[in-house]
Amino acid sequence: MPDPLAPFTEADTTEDPLELYARWYAEASAVLEEPEAVVLATATPGGRPSLRLVLLKEFGPRGFVFYTNYEGRKGRELAANPLRRCSPTGSLSAARSGSRDGPSG
């Protein structure tokens, strides 16, 4: 397993972000009790960041599948703004398209 404190550089990336996420997920699975627990970030219609822990069911070429309540706040935010970031709760992070959700402040 790579040193988790080593700097992340461009040389550590791949052309396919899902391939990179799969590598990180495999590394996380070796050390985290629940690597499927991820932080999902969206933005409100006003651009305010909104974070929630969700359980990642699967990921692959079609994207990420996770559990959430479609009628709850997170479901409404996803419907209003489909851009999102999904990151494992360990020291790993990845995004399917590299897009960001609104302002970070």
N, CA, C and O atoms as a printed pandas DataFrame, in Angstrom:
     atom_number atom_name residue_name chain_id  residue_number  x_coord  y_coord  z_coord
0              1         N          MET        A               1    0.850   -1.182    0.000
1              2        CA          MET        A               1    0.000    0.000    0.000
2              3         C          MET        A               1    0.891    1.238    0.000
3              4         O          MET        A               1    1.876    1.292    0.737
4              5         N          PRO        A               2    0.555    2.227   -0.815
5              6        CA          PRO        A               2    1.336    3.466   -0.848
6              7         C          PRO        A               2    1.272    4.209    0.492
7              8         O          PRO        A               2    0.340    4.028    1.276
8              9         N          ASP        A               3    2.263    5.029    0.727
9             10        CA          ASP        A               3    2.302    5.852    1.932
10            11         C          ASP        A               3    1.146    6.843    1.886
11            12         O          ASP        A               3    1.097    7.666    0.971
12            13         N          PRO        A               4    0.202    6.797    2.845
13            14        CA          PRO        A               4   -0.957    7.694    2.808
14            15         C          PRO        A               4   -0.595    9.162    3.021
15            16         O          PRO        A               4   -1.406   10.045    2.742
16            17         N          LEU        A               5    0.614    9.431    3.512
17            18        CA          LEU        A               5    1.035   10.809    3.733
18            19         C          LEU        A               5    1.877   11.362    2.584
19            20         O          LEU        A               5    2.250   12.535    2.586
20            21         N          ALA        A               6    2.170   10.512    1.609
21            22        CA          ALA        A               6    2.960   10.966    0.458
22            23         C          ALA        A               6    2.135   11.950   -0.354
23            24         O          ALA        A               6    0.918   11.794   -0.447
24            25         N          PRO        A               7    2.760   12.954   -0.942
25            26        CA          PRO        A               7    2.014   13.918   -1.757
26            27         C          PRO        A               7    1.380   13.234   -2.961
27            28         O          PRO        A               7    1.953   12.305   -3.530
28            29         N          PHE        A               8    0.216   13.691   -3.338
29            30        CA          PHE        A               8   -0.471   13.194   -4.531
30            31         C          PHE        A               8   -0.047   14.077   -5.693
31            32         O          PHE        A               8   -0.224   15.294   -5.650
32            33         N          THR        A               9    0.512   13.466   -6.728
33            34        CA          THR        A               9    1.005   14.239   -7.865
34            35         C          THR        A               9    0.296   13.821   -9.144
35            36         O          THR        A               9   -0.426   12.824   -9.165
36            37         N          GLU        A              10    0.502   14.581  -10.202
37            38        CA          GLU        A              10   -0.102   14.264  -11.498
38            39         C          GLU        A              10    0.334   12.877  -11.978
39            40         O          GLU        A              10   -0.424   12.192  -12.665
40            41         N          ALA        A              11    1.533   12.467  -11.625
41            42        CA          ALA        A              11    2.024   11.144  -12.019
42            43         C          ALA        A              11    1.207   10.014  -11.393
43            44         O          ALA        A              11    1.234    8.885  -11.883
44            45         N          ASP        A              12    0.482   10.312  -10.315
45            46        CA          ASP        A              12   -0.343    9.315   -9.637
46            47         C          ASP        A              12   -1.721    9.155  -10.278
47            48         O          ASP        A              12   -2.509    8.317   -9.840
48            49         N          THR        A              13   -2.019    9.939  -11.299
49            50        CA          THR        A              13   -3.348    9.907  -11.905
50            51         C          THR        A              13   -3.401    8.954  -13.090
51            52         O          THR        A              13   -2.379    8.417  -13.516
52            53         N          THR        A              14   -4.601    8.751  -13.614
53            54        CA          THR        A              14   -4.817    7.973  -14.830
54            55         C          THR        A              14   -5.731    8.785  -15.740
55            56         O          THR        A              14   -6.355    9.751  -15.301
56            57         N          GLU        A              15   -5.807    8.396  -16.991
57            58        CA          GLU        A              15   -6.717    9.068  -17.926
58            59         C          GLU        A              15   -8.177    8.827  -17.536
59            60         O          GLU        A              15   -9.038    9.675  -17.771
60            61         N          ASP        A              16   -8.440    7.681  -16.948
61            62        CA          ASP        A              16   -9.807    7.303  -16.577
62            63         C          ASP        A              16   -9.997    7.511  -15.074
63            64         O          ASP        A              16   -9.413    6.777  -14.277
64            65         N          PRO        A              17  -10.808    8.503  -14.669
65            66        CA          PRO        A              17  -10.983    8.749  -13.234
66            67         C          PRO        A              17  -11.608    7.572  -12.497
67            68         O          PRO        A              17  -11.347    7.388  -11.309
68            69         N          LEU        A              18  -12.434    6.764  -13.180
69            70        CA          LEU        A              18  -13.015    5.597  -12.506
70            71         C          LEU        A              18  -11.956    4.524  -12.249
71            72         O          LEU        A              18  -12.036    3.806  -11.252
72            73         N          GLU        A              19  -10.985    4.411  -13.120
73            74        CA          GLU        A              19   -9.871    3.489  -12.897
74            75         C          GLU        A              19   -9.074    3.921  -11.661
75            76         O          GLU        A              19   -8.669    3.093  -10.846
76            77         N          LEU        A              20   -8.862    5.219  -11.545
77            78        CA          LEU        A              20   -8.161    5.754  -10.375
78            79         C          LEU        A              20   -8.972    5.504   -9.112
79            80         O          LEU        A              20   -8.424    5.089   -8.091
80            81         N          TYR        A              21  -10.283    5.756   -9.179
81            82        CA          TYR        A              21  -11.138    5.514   -8.018
82            83         C          TYR        A              21  -11.106    4.040   -7.632
83            84         O          TYR        A              21  -11.059    3.722   -6.444
84            85         N          ALA        A              22  -11.130    3.130   -8.613
85            86        CA          ALA        A              22  -11.079    1.694   -8.326
86            87         C          ALA        A              22   -9.783    1.338   -7.595
87            88         O          ALA        A              22   -9.790    0.522   -6.673
88            89         N          ARG        A              23   -8.687    1.945   -8.004
89            90        CA          ARG        A              23   -7.406    1.702   -7.329
90            91         C          ARG        A              23   -7.474    2.202   -5.890
91            92         O          ARG        A              23   -7.069    1.502   -4.961
92            93         N          TRP        A              24   -7.989    3.418   -5.712
93            94        CA          TRP        A              24   -8.105    3.963   -4.353
94            95         C          TRP        A              24   -9.059    3.132   -3.494
95            96         O          TRP        A              24   -8.803    2.911   -2.311
96            97         N          TYR        A              25  -10.151    2.676   -4.090
97            98        CA          TYR        A              25  -11.119    1.873   -3.346
98            99         C          TYR        A              25  -10.466    0.562   -2.888
99           100         O          TYR        A              25  -10.676    0.131   -1.755
100          101         N          ALA        A              26   -9.683   -0.066   -3.756
101          102        CA          ALA        A              26   -8.980   -1.300   -3.383
102          103         C          ALA        A              26   -8.008   -1.037   -2.233
103          104         O          ALA        A              26   -7.914   -1.835   -1.301
104          105         N          GLU        A              27   -7.288    0.080   -2.302
105          106        CA          GLU        A              27   -6.367    0.434   -1.220
106          107         C          GLU        A              27   -7.141    0.681    0.077
107          108         O          GLU        A              27   -6.725    0.237    1.148
108          109         N          ALA        A              28   -8.254    1.383   -0.023
109          110        CA          ALA        A              28   -9.057    1.673    1.166
110          111         C          ALA        A              28   -9.633    0.393    1.757
111          112         O          ALA        A              28   -9.703    0.247    2.978
112          113         N          SER        A              29  -10.044   -0.535    0.896
113          114        CA          SER        A              29  -10.618   -1.796    1.374
114          115         C          SER        A              29   -9.633   -2.590    2.220
115          116         O          SER        A              29  -10.035   -3.368    3.085
116          117         N          ALA        A              30   -8.339   -2.390    1.967
117          118        CA          ALA        A              30   -7.315   -3.109    2.726
118          119         C          ALA        A              30   -7.148   -2.564    4.135
119          120         O          ALA        A              30   -6.641   -3.268    5.008
120          121         N          VAL        A              31   -7.562   -1.322    4.376
121          122        CA          VAL        A              31   -7.293   -0.712    5.685
122          123         C          VAL        A              31   -8.528   -0.142    6.385
123          124         O          VAL        A              31   -8.504    0.047    7.601
124          125         N          LEU        A              32   -9.595    0.135    5.654
125          126        CA          LEU        A              32  -10.794    0.705    6.262
126          127         C          LEU        A              32  -11.830   -0.377    6.515
127          128         O          LEU        A              32  -11.997   -1.291    5.707
128          129         N          GLU        A              33  -12.522   -0.269    7.641
129          130        CA          GLU        A              33  -13.547   -1.246    7.973
130          131         C          GLU        A              33  -14.747   -1.156    7.035
131          132         O          GLU        A              33  -15.340   -2.178    6.689
132          133         N          GLU        A              34  -15.110    0.060    6.619
133          134        CA          GLU        A              34  -16.263    0.257    5.744
134          135         C          GLU        A              34  -15.901    1.204    4.601
135          136         O          GLU        A              34  -16.316    2.363    4.618
136          137         N          PRO        A              35  -15.145    0.744    3.616
137          138        CA          PRO        A              35  -14.737    1.635    2.531
138          139         C          PRO        A              35  -15.907    2.129    1.687
139          140         O          PRO        A              35  -15.768    3.089    0.929
140          141         N          GLU        A              36  -17.060    1.473    1.816
141          142        CA          GLU        A              36  -18.233    1.914    1.056
142          143         C          GLU        A              36  -18.939    3.115    1.690
143          144         O          GLU        A              36  -19.869    3.657    1.093
144          145         N          ALA        A              37  -18.526    3.533    2.865
145          146        CA          ALA        A              37  -19.059    4.756    3.479
146          147         C          ALA        A              37  -18.340    5.936    2.840
147          148         O          ALA        A              37  -17.131    6.095    3.010
148          149         N          VAL        A              38  -19.078    6.762    2.107
149          150        CA          VAL        A              38  -18.476    7.872    1.371
150          151         C          VAL        A              38  -19.180    9.178    1.729
151          152         O          VAL        A              38  -20.310    9.182    2.218
152          153         N          VAL        A              39  -18.493   10.271    1.477
153          154        CA          VAL        A              39  -19.075   11.595    1.647
154          155         C          VAL        A              39  -19.550   12.057    0.279
155          156         O          VAL        A              39  -18.774   12.092   -0.675
156          157         N          LEU        A              40  -20.815   12.408    0.187
157          158        CA          LEU        A              40  -21.389   12.920   -1.052
158          159         C          LEU        A              40  -21.608   14.411   -0.879
159          160         O          LEU        A              40  -22.307   14.838    0.040
160          161         N          ALA        A              41  -21.016   15.200   -1.755
161          162        CA          ALA        A              41  -21.165   16.653   -1.690
162          163         C          ALA        A              41  -22.004   17.134   -2.865
163          164         O          ALA        A              41  -21.760   16.763   -4.013
164          165         N          THR        A              42  -22.985   17.958   -2.563
165          166        CA          THR        A              42  -23.792   18.619   -3.585
166          167         C          THR        A              42  -23.844   20.094   -3.214
167          168         O          THR        A              42  -23.206   20.528   -2.254
168          169         N          ALA        A              43  -24.596   20.848   -3.973
169          170        CA          ALA        A              43  -24.787   22.266   -3.652
170          171         C          ALA        A              43  -26.273   22.579   -3.676
171          172         O          ALA        A              43  -27.031   22.018   -4.468
172          173         N          THR        A              44  -26.667   23.471   -2.808
173          174        CA          THR        A              44  -28.045   23.937   -2.815
174          175         C          THR        A              44  -28.249   24.807   -4.058
175          176         O          THR        A              44  -27.270   25.205   -4.689
176          177         N          PRO        A              45  -29.502   25.111   -4.422
177          178        CA          PRO        A              45  -29.713   25.995   -5.567
178          179         C          PRO        A              45  -28.999   27.341   -5.417
179          180         O          PRO        A              45  -28.661   27.971   -6.419
180          181         N          GLY        A              46  -28.768   27.783   -4.190
181          182        CA          GLY        A              46  -28.064   29.030   -3.947
182          183         C          GLY        A              46  -26.547   28.885   -3.973
183          184         O          GLY        A              46  -25.832   29.869   -3.785
184          185         N          GLY        A              47  -26.040   27.665   -4.206
185          186        CA          GLY        A              47  -24.609   27.454   -4.312
186          187         C          GLY        A              47  -23.912   27.081   -3.018
187          188         O          GLY        A              47  -22.686   26.969   -2.995
188          189         N          ARG        A              48  -24.664   26.885   -1.935
189          190        CA          ARG        A              48  -24.037   26.497   -0.665
190          191         C          ARG        A              48  -23.716   25.009   -0.672
191          192         O          ARG        A              48  -24.563   24.203   -1.058
192          193         N          PRO        A              49  -22.496   24.619   -0.249
193          194        CA          PRO        A              49  -22.139   23.202   -0.210
194          195         C          PRO        A              49  -22.983   22.447    0.809
195          196         O          PRO        A              49  -23.373   22.992    1.842
196          197         N          SER        A              50  -23.252   21.209    0.506
197          198        CA          SER        A              50  -24.025   20.344    1.386
198          199         C          SER        A              50  -23.392   18.959    1.350
199          200         O          SER        A              50  -23.273   18.361    0.281
200          201         N          LEU        A              51  -22.983   18.441    2.517
201          202        CA          LEU        A              51  -22.320   17.143    2.602
202          203         C          LEU        A              51  -23.186   16.155    3.358
203          204         O          LEU        A              51  -23.918   16.523    4.276
204          205         N          ARG        A              52  -23.094   14.903    2.961
205          206        CA          ARG        A              52  -23.812   13.840    3.657
206          207         C          ARG        A              52  -23.050   12.536    3.492
207          208         O          ARG        A              52  -22.488   12.275    2.428
208          209         N          LEU        A              53  -23.027   11.718    4.531
209          210        CA          LEU        A              53  -22.470   10.379    4.425
210          211         C          LEU        A              53  -23.514    9.480    3.787
211          212         O          LEU        A              53  -24.678    9.489    4.188
212          213         N          VAL        A              54  -23.100    8.706    2.796
213          214        CA          VAL        A              54  -23.978    7.737    2.142
214          215         C          VAL        A              54  -23.208    6.435    1.986
215          216         O          VAL        A              54  -21.986    6.407    2.129
216          217         N          LEU        A              55  -23.929    5.355    1.692
217          218        CA          LEU        A              55  -23.284    4.072    1.441
218          219         C          LEU        A              55  -23.197    3.844   -0.057
219          220         O          LEU        A              55  -24.207    3.847   -0.759
220          221         N          LEU        A              56  -21.980    3.645   -0.534
221          222        CA          LEU        A              56  -21.734    3.380   -1.943
222          223         C          LEU        A              56  -22.110    1.928   -2.226
223          224         O          LEU        A              56  -21.559    1.007   -1.624
224          225         N          LYS        A              57  -23.051    1.731   -3.144
225          226        CA          LYS        A              57  -23.494    0.384   -3.484
226          227         C          LYS        A              57  -22.576   -0.218   -4.545
227          228         O          LYS        A              57  -22.195   -1.385   -4.450
228          229         N          GLU        A              58  -22.219    0.584   -5.565
229          230        CA          GLU        A              58  -21.323    0.123   -6.616
230          231         C          GLU        A              58  -20.826    1.319   -7.407
231          232         O          GLU        A              58  -21.368    2.418   -7.291
232          233         N          PHE        A              59  -19.797    1.104   -8.209
233          234        CA          PHE        A              59  -19.332    2.133   -9.128
234          235         C          PHE        A              59  -18.763    1.442  -10.358
235          236         O          PHE        A              59  -18.288    0.308  -10.288
236          237         N          GLY        A              60  -18.818    2.127  -11.459
237          238        CA          GLY        A              60  -18.336    1.573  -12.718
238          239         C          GLY        A              60  -18.501    2.586  -13.830
239          240         O          GLY        A              60  -18.662    3.777  -13.565
240          241         N          PRO        A              61  -18.463    2.129  -15.075
241          242        CA          PRO        A              61  -18.515    3.033  -16.232
242          243         C          PRO        A              61  -19.725    3.969  -16.245
243          244         O          PRO        A              61  -19.651    5.060  -16.810
244          245         N          ARG        A              62  -20.833    3.558  -15.634
245          246        CA          ARG        A              62  -22.023    4.410  -15.614
246          247         C          ARG        A              62  -22.020    5.390  -14.448
247          248         O          ARG        A              62  -22.922    6.221  -14.341
248          249         N          GLY        A              63  -21.016    5.307  -13.567
249          250        CA          GLY        A              63  -20.928    6.240  -12.449
250          251         C          GLY        A              63  -21.024    5.545  -11.112
251          252         O          GLY        A              63  -20.691    4.367  -10.978
252          253         N          PHE        A              64  -21.487    6.298  -10.114
253          254        CA          PHE        A              64  -21.587    5.814   -8.741
254          255         C          PHE        A              64  -23.049    5.545   -8.391
255          256         O          PHE        A              64  -23.940    6.306   -8.768
256          257         N          VAL        A              65  -23.280    4.448   -7.664
257          258        CA          VAL        A              65  -24.607    4.108   -7.165
258          259         C          VAL        A              65  -24.504    4.113   -5.647
259          260         O          VAL        A              65  -23.656    3.427   -5.075
260          261         N          PHE        A              66  -25.366    4.885   -4.996
261          262        CA          PHE        A              66  -25.327    4.974   -3.543
262          263         C          PHE        A              66  -26.744    5.027   -3.001
263          264         O          PHE        A              66  -27.697    5.260   -3.744
264          265         N          TYR        A              67  -26.872    4.811   -1.706
265          266        CA          TYR        A              67  -28.165    4.827   -1.037
266          267         C          TYR        A              67  -28.460    6.223   -0.514
267          268         O          TYR        A              67  -27.626    6.823    0.164
268          269         N          THR        A              68  -29.638    6.743   -0.824
269          270        CA          THR        A              68  -30.119    7.982   -0.240
270          271         C          THR        A              68  -31.634    8.014   -0.403
271          272         O          THR        A              68  -32.192    7.241   -1.181
272          273         N          ASN        A              69  -32.287    8.888    0.312
273          274        CA          ASN        A              69  -33.734    9.050    0.221
274          275         C          ASN        A              69  -34.028   10.085   -0.865
275          276         O          ASN        A              69  -33.699   11.259   -0.701
276          277         N          TYR        A              70  -34.642    9.664   -1.968
277          278        CA          TYR        A              70  -34.927   10.584   -3.073
278          279         C          TYR        A              70  -35.795   11.771   -2.646
279          280         O          TYR        A              70  -35.722   12.840   -3.252
280          281         N          GLU        A              71  -36.610   11.589   -1.614
281          282        CA          GLU        A              71  -37.512   12.657   -1.191
282          283         C          GLU        A              71  -36.903   13.532   -0.103
283          284         O          GLU        A              71  -37.483   14.554    0.263
284          285         N          GLY        A              72  -35.741   13.145    0.419
285          286        CA          GLY        A              72  -35.073   13.932    1.446
286          287         C          GLY        A              72  -34.310   15.098    0.832
287          288         O          GLY        A              72  -34.314   15.285   -0.385
288          289         N          ARG        A              73  -33.661   15.873    1.680
289          290        CA          ARG        A              73  -32.922   17.059    1.229
290          291         C          ARG        A              73  -31.854   16.706    0.191
291          292         O          ARG        A              73  -31.737   17.385   -0.829
292          293         N          LYS        A              74  -31.071   15.647    0.444
293          294        CA          LYS        A              74  -30.014   15.259   -0.498
294          295         C          LYS        A              74  -30.610   14.866   -1.841
295          296         O          LYS        A              74  -30.076   15.248   -2.883
296          297         N          GLY        A              75  -31.696   14.118   -1.842
297          298        CA          GLY        A              75  -32.351   13.740   -3.094
298          299         C          GLY        A              75  -32.846   14.952   -3.864
299          300         O          GLY        A              75  -32.710   15.012   -5.086
300          301         N          ARG        A              76  -33.418   15.917   -3.158
301          302        CA          ARG        A              76  -33.891   17.150   -3.821
302          303         C          ARG        A              76  -32.715   17.948   -4.386
303          304         O          ARG        A              76  -32.813   18.499   -5.483
304          305         N          GLU        A              77  -31.600   18.015   -3.642
305          306        CA          GLU        A              77  -30.429   18.739   -4.142
306          307         C          GLU        A              77  -29.841   18.057   -5.375
307          308         O          GLU        A              77  -29.409   18.733   -6.308
308          309         N          LEU        A              78  -29.822   16.727   -5.385
309          310        CA          LEU        A              78  -29.317   16.005   -6.552
310          311         C          LEU        A              78  -30.204   16.235   -7.776
311          312         O          LEU        A              78  -29.705   16.372   -8.893
312          313         N          ALA        A              79  -31.515   16.275   -7.562
313          314        CA          ALA        A              79  -32.434   16.515   -8.679
314          315         C          ALA        A              79  -32.258   17.928   -9.228
315          316         O          ALA        A              79  -32.329   18.132  -10.440
316          317         N          ALA        A              80  -32.031   18.903   -8.352
317          318        CA          ALA        A              80  -31.900   20.296   -8.772
318          319         C          ALA        A              80  -30.536   20.582   -9.387
319          320         O          ALA        A              80  -30.423   21.450  -10.253
320          321         N          ASN        A              81  -29.498   19.869   -8.955
321          322        CA          ASN        A              81  -28.139   20.118   -9.433
322          323         C          ASN        A              81  -27.417   18.778   -9.529
323          324         O          ASN        A              81  -26.902   18.287   -8.524
324          325         N          PRO        A              82  -27.368   18.175  -10.722
325          326        CA          PRO        A              82  -26.800   16.833  -10.841
326          327         C          PRO        A              82  -25.279   16.757  -10.711
327          328         O          PRO        A              82  -24.731   15.655  -10.674
328          329         N          LEU        A              83  -24.570   17.908  -10.638
329          330        CA          LEU        A              83  -23.127   17.866  -10.417
330          331         C          LEU        A              83  -22.861   17.494   -8.970
331          332         O          LEU        A              83  -23.506   18.021   -8.064
332          333         N          ARG        A              84  -21.915   16.591   -8.745
333          334        CA          ARG        A              84  -21.621   16.172   -7.372
334          335         C          ARG        A              84  -20.214   15.614   -7.289
335          336         O          ARG        A              84  -19.562   15.344   -8.298
336          337         N          ARG        A              85  -19.770   15.452   -6.059
337          338        CA          ARG        A              85  -18.457   14.872   -5.769
338          339         C          ARG        A              85  -18.686   13.769   -4.752
339          340         O          ARG        A              85  -19.442   13.943   -3.796
340          341         N          CYS        A              86  -18.035   12.642   -4.958
341          342        CA          CYS        A              86  -18.183   11.499   -4.072
342          343         C          CYS        A              86  -16.793   11.090   -3.602
343          344         O          CYS        A              86  -15.929   10.788   -4.425
344          345         N          SER        A              87  -16.567   11.076   -2.295
345          346        CA          SER        A              87  -15.246   10.780   -1.749
346          347         C          SER        A              87  -15.346    9.761   -0.628
347          348         O          SER        A              87  -16.217    9.880    0.233
348          349         N          PRO        A              88  -14.462    8.749   -0.620
349          350        CA          PRO        A              88  -14.426    7.831    0.521
350          351         C          PRO        A              88  -14.133    8.596    1.800
351          352         O          PRO        A              88  -13.470    9.633    1.767
352          353         N          THR        A              89  -14.614    8.100    2.913
353          354        CA          THR        A              89  -14.427    8.810    4.177
354          355         C          THR        A              89  -13.022    8.635    4.736
355          356         O          THR        A              89  -12.675    9.292    5.718
356          357         N          GLY        A              90  -12.200    7.768    4.142
357          358        CA          GLY        A              90  -10.798    7.666    4.527
358          359         C          GLY        A              90  -10.056    8.862    3.948
359          360         O          GLY        A              90  -10.668    9.898    3.691
360          361         N          SER        A              91   -8.763    8.739    3.741
361          362        CA          SER        A              91   -7.980    9.864    3.230
362          363         C          SER        A              91   -7.940    9.887    1.708
363          364         O          SER        A              91   -7.043   10.488    1.117
364          365         N          LEU        A              92   -8.902    9.239    1.078
365          366        CA          LEU        A              92   -8.925    9.126   -0.370
366          367         C          LEU        A              92  -10.002   10.051   -0.939
367          368         O          LEU        A              92  -10.966   10.371   -0.244
368          369         N          SER        A              93   -9.849   10.485   -2.196
369          370        CA          SER        A              93  -10.917   11.240   -2.826
370          371         C          SER        A              93  -10.878   11.040   -4.322
371          372         O          SER        A              93   -9.826   10.795   -4.911
372          373         N          ALA        A              94  -12.055   11.150   -4.928
373          374        CA          ALA        A              94  -12.147   11.044   -6.385
374          375         C          ALA        A              94  -13.458   11.661   -6.826
375          376         O          ALA        A              94  -14.398   11.779   -6.040
376          377         N          ALA        A              95  -13.514   12.042   -8.047
377          378        CA          ALA        A              95  -14.743   12.547   -8.639
378          379         C          ALA        A              95  -14.861   11.971  -10.032
379          380         O          ALA        A              95  -13.868   11.874  -10.754
380          381         N          ARG        A              96  -16.052   11.593  -10.411
381          382        CA          ARG        A              96  -16.236   10.952  -11.709
382          383         C          ARG        A              96  -15.837   11.873  -12.842
383          384         O          ARG        A              96  -15.160   11.435  -13.772
384          385         N          SER        A              97  -16.231   13.122  -12.796
385          386        CA          SER        A              97  -15.952   14.006  -13.914
386          387         C          SER        A              97  -14.998   15.144  -13.563
387          388         O          SER        A              97  -14.635   15.938  -14.431
388          389         N          GLY        A              98  -14.598   15.225  -12.322
389          390        CA          GLY        A              98  -13.718   16.318  -11.919
390          391         C          GLY        A              98  -14.468   17.614  -11.708
391          392         O          GLY        A              98  -13.842   18.647  -11.472
392          393         N          SER        A              99  -15.800   17.595  -11.784
393          394        CA          SER        A              99  -16.564   18.828  -11.598
394          395         C          SER        A              99  -16.667   19.171  -10.122
395          396         O          SER        A              99  -16.504   18.311   -9.258
396          397         N          ARG        A             100  -16.935   20.417   -9.850
397          398        CA          ARG        A             100  -17.069   20.901   -8.473
398          399         C          ARG        A             100  -18.465   21.454   -8.265
399          400         O          ARG        A             100  -19.135   21.868   -9.211
400          401         N          ASP        A             101  -18.888   21.453   -7.026
401          402        CA          ASP        A             101  -20.219   21.939   -6.663
402          403         C          ASP        A             101  -20.141   23.338   -6.085
403          404         O          ASP        A             101  -19.750   23.500   -4.929
404          405         N          GLY        A             102  -20.494   24.334   -6.842
405          406        CA          GLY        A             102  -20.646   25.687   -6.329
406          407         C          GLY        A             102  -19.457   26.180   -5.537
407          408         O          GLY        A             102  -18.395   25.559   -5.551
408          409         N          PRO        A             103  -19.631   27.306   -4.839
409          410        CA          PRO        A             103  -18.551   27.869   -4.036
410          411         C          PRO        A             103  -18.208   26.970   -2.861
411          412         O          PRO        A             103  -19.069   26.257   -2.346
412          413         N          SER        A             104  -16.969   27.002   -2.445
413          414        CA          SER        A             104  -16.574   26.159   -1.327
414          415         C          SER        A             104  -16.618   26.901    0.008
415          416         O          SER        A             104  -16.275   26.315    1.035
416          417         N          GLY        A             105  -17.019   28.135    0.026
417          418        CA          GLY        A             105  -17.007   28.891    1.265
418          419         C          GLY        A             105  -18.326   29.178    1.839
419          420         O          GLY        A             105  -18.418   29.814    2.888
